[in-house]
């Protein structure tokens, strides 16, 4: 499959497209140039439909197979946005935009899906419709949700969603996937503590928000250690504690905030409830008011077991069973492809990026040698999911 001449031309172009995109990183929803580049390529390939401005700057194309009249429809998704990081790779195609960088490999994801689109539009060796989804704002902006709210599911009617992300530390030419949760829900909390400040030497006339905050930081540690099944996964990290301004003044208030990562809705909901309960107890014990804001960000990314097996089989067909990890550990980072998997079954898989710097690092680069594997994966997945009856 990897050596097939039909994807060979797409591979060379995809490398050039990636370098082009890498030089011109754009953030969140501001991916206008990237989206225009993607739409122009998709039109030049002869896709049946190409629509822009879905979810502000998302692009959706469709290609109908020539092998029958099936109504089956699958969606393949890539993300287009970069990160607010100053690139330090020194590469010839390094970012030309100060303070922006493709440090998560979304340039590679976009190039691979474009390469697949080109091949699929030429060969059309399947029965049904493939929907190519290029989304903005994966890095914290919930671009996937914006596209869904703008009709991605109701207008394009996919039966399933598939996603692919490169992972440093997984060997080039290999894939990993797992049934069930593969990426975490990423929530944040902020507790505003209001006490009664005063002279530090007259503490009995105050209600000390710093002491209450210290008790809160300690109390929150029991959520993982004493309230959560040891076999479940949960992270509760306090990452900010702000209070005070002078050595001899007890302040009026304090702020404690942090992040919660979980791999199931049950654990997530229980963690939020415990944060609120612990804060309420500390308010009582310390005679302070504790106001909890809990913000649910990306949900858990949950792979459908059948789809995960299917994706593992597709990858194994390309690189052999020994190059597939079908039980990879979930990552506690978040991924807004989760919103698509809440709508339809499907699977999010990992493609090896070799021993590169980590994602979101100033020295990271997507490895061009992964591109043939990604294109071949998308093409094989489409032809198998939409194989003629
Ligand atoms: Ni990413």
XYZ file of C-alpha atoms in Angstrom, residues 14-27 33-34 37 80-83 85 87 89-103 105-108 110-111 364-366 368:
48
model
C 1.856 16.810 0.938
C 5.406 17.434 2.182
C 5.475 20.750 0.286
C 2.026 21.687 1.583
C 3.110 20.960 5.140
C 6.201 23.145 4.866
C 4.075 25.915 3.352
C 1.613 25.703 6.250
C 4.403 25.389 8.800
C 5.850 28.741 7.688
C 2.458 30.402 8.082
C 0.969 29.246 11.386
C -2.378 30.728 12.440
C -4.086 30.559 15.831
C -5.142 31.692 5.080
C -4.826 28.040 6.001
C -5.218 27.117 1.041
C -5.546 23.331 11.188
C -4.563 25.659 14.045
C -1.141 26.382 15.565
C 0.017 27.448 19.040
C 4.811 29.479 20.948
C 9.592 28.433 17.332
C 13.814 24.722 15.529
C 15.887 26.796 13.084
C 14.376 24.775 10.240
C 14.463 26.249 6.714
C 10.655 26.257 6.760
C 10.342 27.521 10.368
C 7.514 29.861 11.301
C 7.721 33.293 9.720
C 5.217 34.589 12.268
C 6.736 35.593 15.594
C 4.906 34.020 18.504
C 3.044 31.405 16.476
C 4.164 27.890 15.667
C 2.830 24.572 14.436
C 3.985 22.837 17.619
C 1.727 18.892 14.132
C -1.626 20.110 12.857
C 0.264 21.174 9.714
C 1.087 17.483 9.217
C -3.830 18.859 7.397
C -1.250 17.854 4.774
C 8.990 20.118 18.092
C 8.458 19.345 14.402
C 6.078 16.979 12.666
C 7.572 14.292 7.139
